[in-house]
mmCIF file of C-alpha atoms and ligand atoms in Angstrom:
data_model
loop_
_atom_site.group_PDB
_atom_site.id
_atom_site.type_symbol
_atom_site.label_atom_id
_atom_site.label_comp_id
_atom_site.label_asym_id
_atom_site.label_seq_id
_atom_site.Cartn_x
_atom_site.Cartn_y
_atom_site.Cartn_z
ATOM 1 C CA MET A 1 -202.999 63.147 145.337
ATOM 2 C CA SER A 2 -204.932 60.351 143.645
ATOM 3 C CA PRO A 3 -207.431 58.399 145.717
ATOM 4 C CA ARG A 4 -205.191 55.323 145.428
ATOM 5 C CA THR A 5 -202.279 56.976 147.257
ATOM 6 C CA ARG A 6 -204.575 57.586 150.200
ATOM 7 C CA GLN A 7 -205.460 53.890 150.416
ATOM 8 C CA PRO A 8 -204.532 52.473 153.826
ATOM 9 C CA ASP A 9 -202.063 49.564 154.004
ATOM 10 C CA MET A 10 -204.497 47.507 156.047
ATOM 11 C CA ARG A 11 -208.241 47.335 156.428
ATOM 12 C CA ILE A 12 -210.529 45.415 158.748
ATOM 13 C CA GLY A 13 -213.950 44.162 157.814
ATOM 14 C CA TYR A 14 -216.829 42.840 159.874
ATOM 15 C CA GLY A 15 -219.765 40.693 158.790
ATOM 16 C CA TRP A 16 -222.808 39.333 160.540
ATOM 17 C CA ASP A 17 -225.556 37.019 159.331
ATOM 18 C CA SER A 18 -228.345 34.820 160.660
ATOM 19 C CA HIS A 19 -230.599 32.170 159.199
ATOM 20 C CA GLU A 20 -233.496 30.186 160.592
ATOM 21 C CA PHE A 21 -233.388 26.387 160.818
ATOM 22 C CA LYS A 22 -235.887 24.644 158.542
ATOM 23 C CA SER A 23 -236.747 20.959 158.312
ATOM 24 C CA GLY A 24 -235.953 19.329 155.014
ATOM 25 C CA ASN A 25 -233.030 21.613 154.107
ATOM 26 C CA PRO A 26 -229.454 20.311 154.043
ATOM 27 C CA LEU A 27 -227.199 22.072 156.571
ATOM 28 C CA LYS A 28 -224.209 23.788 155.010
ATOM 29 C CA ILE A 29 -221.823 25.894 157.066
ATOM 30 C CA GLY A 30 -218.572 27.231 155.647
ATOM 31 C CA GLY A 31 -219.121 25.251 152.450
ATOM 32 C CA VAL A 32 -219.277 21.959 154.393
ATOM 33 C CA MET A 33 -222.364 19.744 154.620
ATOM 34 C CA LEU A 34 -223.025 18.883 158.246
ATOM 35 C CA PRO A 35 -225.184 15.960 159.388
ATOM 36 C CA HIS A 36 -228.266 17.440 161.086
ATOM 37 C CA ASP A 37 -232.043 16.978 160.936
ATOM 38 C CA LYS A 38 -232.557 20.619 159.849
ATOM 39 C CA GLY A 39 -230.831 23.016 157.487
ATOM 40 C CA LEU A 40 -230.837 26.766 157.129
ATOM 41 C CA GLY A 41 -233.554 28.514 155.162
ATOM 42 C CA GLY A 42 -233.563 31.907 153.536
ATOM 43 C CA HIS A 43 -231.207 33.403 151.013
ATOM 44 C CA SER A 44 -229.527 30.906 148.632
ATOM 45 C CA ASP A 45 -228.233 27.749 150.364
ATOM 46 C CA GLY A 46 -228.373 29.547 153.742
ATOM 47 C CA ASP A 47 -224.630 29.222 154.383
ATOM 48 C CA VAL A 48 -224.552 31.696 157.235
ATOM 49 C CA LEU A 49 -220.765 31.580 157.629
ATOM 50 C CA LEU A 50 -219.937 32.185 153.959
ATOM 51 C CA HIS A 51 -222.457 35.048 153.924
ATOM 52 C CA ALA A 52 -220.821 36.709 156.945
ATOM 53 C CA ILE A 53 -217.346 36.249 155.401
ATOM 54 C CA THR A 54 -218.619 37.738 152.127
ATOM 55 C CA ASP A 55 -220.047 40.759 153.950
ATOM 56 C CA ALA A 56 -216.872 41.210 156.013
ATOM 57 C CA LEU A 57 -214.766 41.259 152.825
ATOM 58 C CA LEU A 58 -217.134 43.674 151.101
ATOM 59 C CA GLY A 59 -217.275 45.867 154.207
ATOM 60 C CA ALA A 60 -213.482 46.018 154.419
ATOM 61 C CA ILE A 61 -213.335 47.689 151.003
ATOM 62 C CA ALA A 62 -216.444 49.773 151.731
ATOM 63 C CA GLY A 63 -218.253 47.929 148.946
ATOM 64 C CA PRO A 64 -221.945 47.172 148.491
ATOM 65 C CA ASP A 65 -223.146 44.408 150.824
ATOM 66 C CA ILE A 66 -224.242 40.881 149.922
ATOM 67 C CA GLY A 67 -227.937 41.804 149.879
ATOM 68 C CA VAL A 68 -227.293 44.557 147.340
ATOM 69 C CA LEU A 69 -225.096 42.424 145.074
ATOM 70 C CA PHE A 70 -227.252 39.303 145.352
ATOM 71 C CA PRO A 71 -230.799 40.355 146.309
ATOM 72 C CA PRO A 72 -232.759 37.563 148.069
ATOM 73 C CA SER A 73 -235.765 38.704 145.992
ATOM 74 C CA ASP A 74 -233.918 37.712 142.784
ATOM 75 C CA SER A 75 -234.957 34.133 141.973
ATOM 76 C CA GLN A 76 -231.581 33.326 140.385
ATOM 77 C CA TRP A 77 -230.030 33.224 143.895
ATOM 78 C CA LYS A 78 -232.622 30.799 145.288
ATOM 79 C CA ASN A 79 -230.711 27.715 146.479
ATOM 80 C CA ALA A 80 -227.522 29.207 144.956
ATOM 81 C CA ASP A 81 -224.146 27.938 146.156
ATOM 82 C CA SER A 82 -222.854 30.694 148.456
ATOM 83 C CA VAL A 83 -219.336 30.060 147.156
ATOM 84 C CA VAL A 84 -220.425 32.252 144.210
ATOM 85 C CA PHE A 85 -220.945 35.208 146.587
ATOM 86 C CA LEU A 86 -217.625 34.627 148.327
ATOM 87 C CA ARG A 87 -215.758 34.470 145.007
ATOM 88 C CA GLU A 88 -217.294 37.782 143.911
ATOM 89 C CA ALA A 89 -216.249 39.431 147.197
ATOM 90 C CA LEU A 90 -212.687 38.069 146.883
ATOM 91 C CA GLN A 91 -212.502 39.356 143.311
ATOM 92 C CA ARG A 92 -213.643 42.793 144.451
ATOM 93 C CA VAL A 93 -211.014 42.774 147.208
ATOM 94 C CA LYS A 94 -208.380 41.931 144.599
ATOM 95 C CA ASN A 95 -209.639 44.621 142.228
ATOM 96 C CA ALA A 96 -209.429 47.136 145.071
ATOM 97 C CA GLY A 97 -205.730 46.238 145.453
ATOM 98 C CA TYR A 98 -205.980 44.188 148.633
ATOM 99 C CA LYS A 99 -205.582 40.602 149.751
ATOM 100 C CA LEU A 100 -207.028 38.711 152.672
ATOM 101 C CA VAL A 101 -204.560 38.098 155.529
ATOM 102 C CA ASN A 102 -206.714 36.235 158.029
ATOM 103 C CA LEU A 103 -210.265 35.860 159.201
ATOM 104 C CA ASP A 104 -211.849 35.020 162.509
ATOM 105 C CA SER A 105 -215.380 33.829 163.093
ATOM 106 C CA THR A 106 -217.792 32.988 165.869
ATOM 107 C CA LEU A 107 -220.845 30.875 165.137
ATOM 108 C CA ILE A 108 -223.755 30.991 167.569
ATOM 109 C CA LEU A 109 -226.133 28.046 167.371
ATOM 110 C CA SER A 110 -227.695 25.556 169.735
ATOM 111 C CA ALA A 111 -227.123 22.523 167.478
ATOM 112 C CA PRO A 112 -225.357 20.725 165.949
ATOM 113 C CA LYS A 113 -222.065 20.881 167.830
ATOM 114 C CA ILE A 114 -219.490 22.577 165.595
ATOM 115 C CA GLY A 115 -216.414 21.304 167.453
ATOM 116 C CA PRO A 116 -216.183 17.939 165.651
ATOM 117 C CA HIS A 117 -216.501 19.727 162.274
ATOM 118 C CA ALA A 118 -214.411 22.827 162.992
ATOM 119 C CA ASP A 119 -211.295 21.492 161.259
ATOM 120 C CA ALA A 120 -213.214 20.503 158.124
ATOM 121 C CA ILE A 121 -214.854 23.945 158.028
ATOM 122 C CA ARG A 122 -211.515 25.682 158.631
ATOM 123 C CA LYS A 123 -209.899 23.707 155.817
ATOM 124 C CA ARG A 124 -212.702 24.426 153.353
ATOM 125 C CA VAL A 125 -212.902 28.138 154.181
ATOM 126 C CA ALA A 126 -209.099 28.468 153.897
ATOM 127 C CA GLU A 127 -209.179 26.745 150.527
ATOM 128 C CA LEU A 128 -212.035 28.943 149.255
ATOM 129 C CA CYS A 129 -210.297 32.106 150.480
ATOM 130 C CA GLY A 130 -206.818 31.112 149.312
ATOM 131 C CA ILE A 131 -205.206 31.549 152.741
ATOM 132 C CA PRO A 132 -203.509 29.041 155.082
ATOM 133 C CA GLY A 133 -205.656 27.045 157.501
ATOM 134 C CA ASP A 134 -203.919 28.670 160.462
ATOM 135 C CA CYS A 135 -205.284 32.023 159.270
ATOM 136 C CA VAL A 136 -208.910 30.925 159.685
ATOM 137 C CA GLY A 137 -210.509 31.053 163.131
ATOM 138 C CA ILE A 138 -213.611 28.910 163.604
ATOM 139 C CA LYS A 139 -215.254 29.241 167.011
ATOM 140 C CA ALA A 140 -218.739 28.283 168.117
ATOM 141 C CA LYS A 141 -220.951 29.112 171.059
ATOM 142 C CA THR A 142 -224.429 28.167 172.147
ATOM 143 C CA PRO A 143 -226.974 31.017 172.370
ATOM 144 C CA GLU A 144 -227.245 31.157 176.170
ATOM 145 C CA GLY A 145 -230.207 33.287 177.161
ATOM 146 C CA MET A 146 -230.644 34.739 173.698
ATOM 147 C CA GLY A 147 -233.765 32.839 172.678
ATOM 148 C CA THR A 148 -232.320 32.128 169.234
ATOM 149 C CA ASP A 149 -232.306 28.317 169.454
ATOM 150 C CA ASN A 150 -233.883 27.995 166.014
ATOM 151 C CA ALA A 151 -231.308 30.192 164.290
ATOM 152 C CA ALA A 152 -227.665 30.031 163.290
ATOM 153 C CA ILE A 153 -225.723 33.270 163.624
ATOM 154 C CA ALA A 154 -222.255 34.035 162.286
ATOM 155 C CA ASN A 155 -219.913 36.887 163.180
ATOM 156 C CA VAL A 156 -216.776 37.376 161.092
ATOM 157 C CA ALA A 157 -213.823 39.750 161.185
ATOM 158 C CA VAL A 158 -211.297 39.946 158.342
ATOM 159 C CA LEU A 159 -207.978 41.699 157.914
ATOM 160 C CA LEU A 160 -206.872 42.830 154.474
ATOM 161 C CA MET A 161 -203.471 44.127 153.443
ATOM 162 C CA ARG A 162 -202.520 45.986 150.335
ATOM 163 C CA SER A 163 -201.357 43.502 147.699
ATOM 164 C CA GLU A 164 -197.747 43.636 146.382
ATOM 165 C CA ARG A 165 -198.896 44.890 143.029
ATOM 166 C CA SER A 166 -200.447 48.022 144.450
ATOM 167 C CA ALA A 167 -197.992 48.521 147.345
ATOM 168 C CA ARG A 168 -195.920 51.634 147.228
HETATM 169 ZN ZN1 LIG B 1 -227.267 34.853 154.782
#
């Protein structure tokens, strides 16, 4: 039996990321610029949601994680558009013979309020991932009692199914 025949029809993936708020940075979440007095520092453009989606996709196919593929220590990824990371993960999912069915996310941050921007984020993420908007969950919570008011955290779950081409 070849390894391919043992491939499951469906796979879940889970991703988590956090970034610290920094003054003077633009705030980008899910590929959307949000009006706020601080942005997210750290790796690339600090898009915590796209990073968690990327890791969830890579995790679903048991691939290397975002930090291995795009090391923060590598200066070429400084201020990079995180869409690049997401595209690489989607390509790897495709190469593995799978496609993304849906994704669900929970953002945890004290500010800004995500509610007014949730539809814009949903639309952008759906477009980037090539899935319908009603297959993208965008939820947000404030970090009650967690002491993480100066950070944005993203949790993401994805479901993959075997693509037609590789289905048997
Ligand atoms: Zn990140």
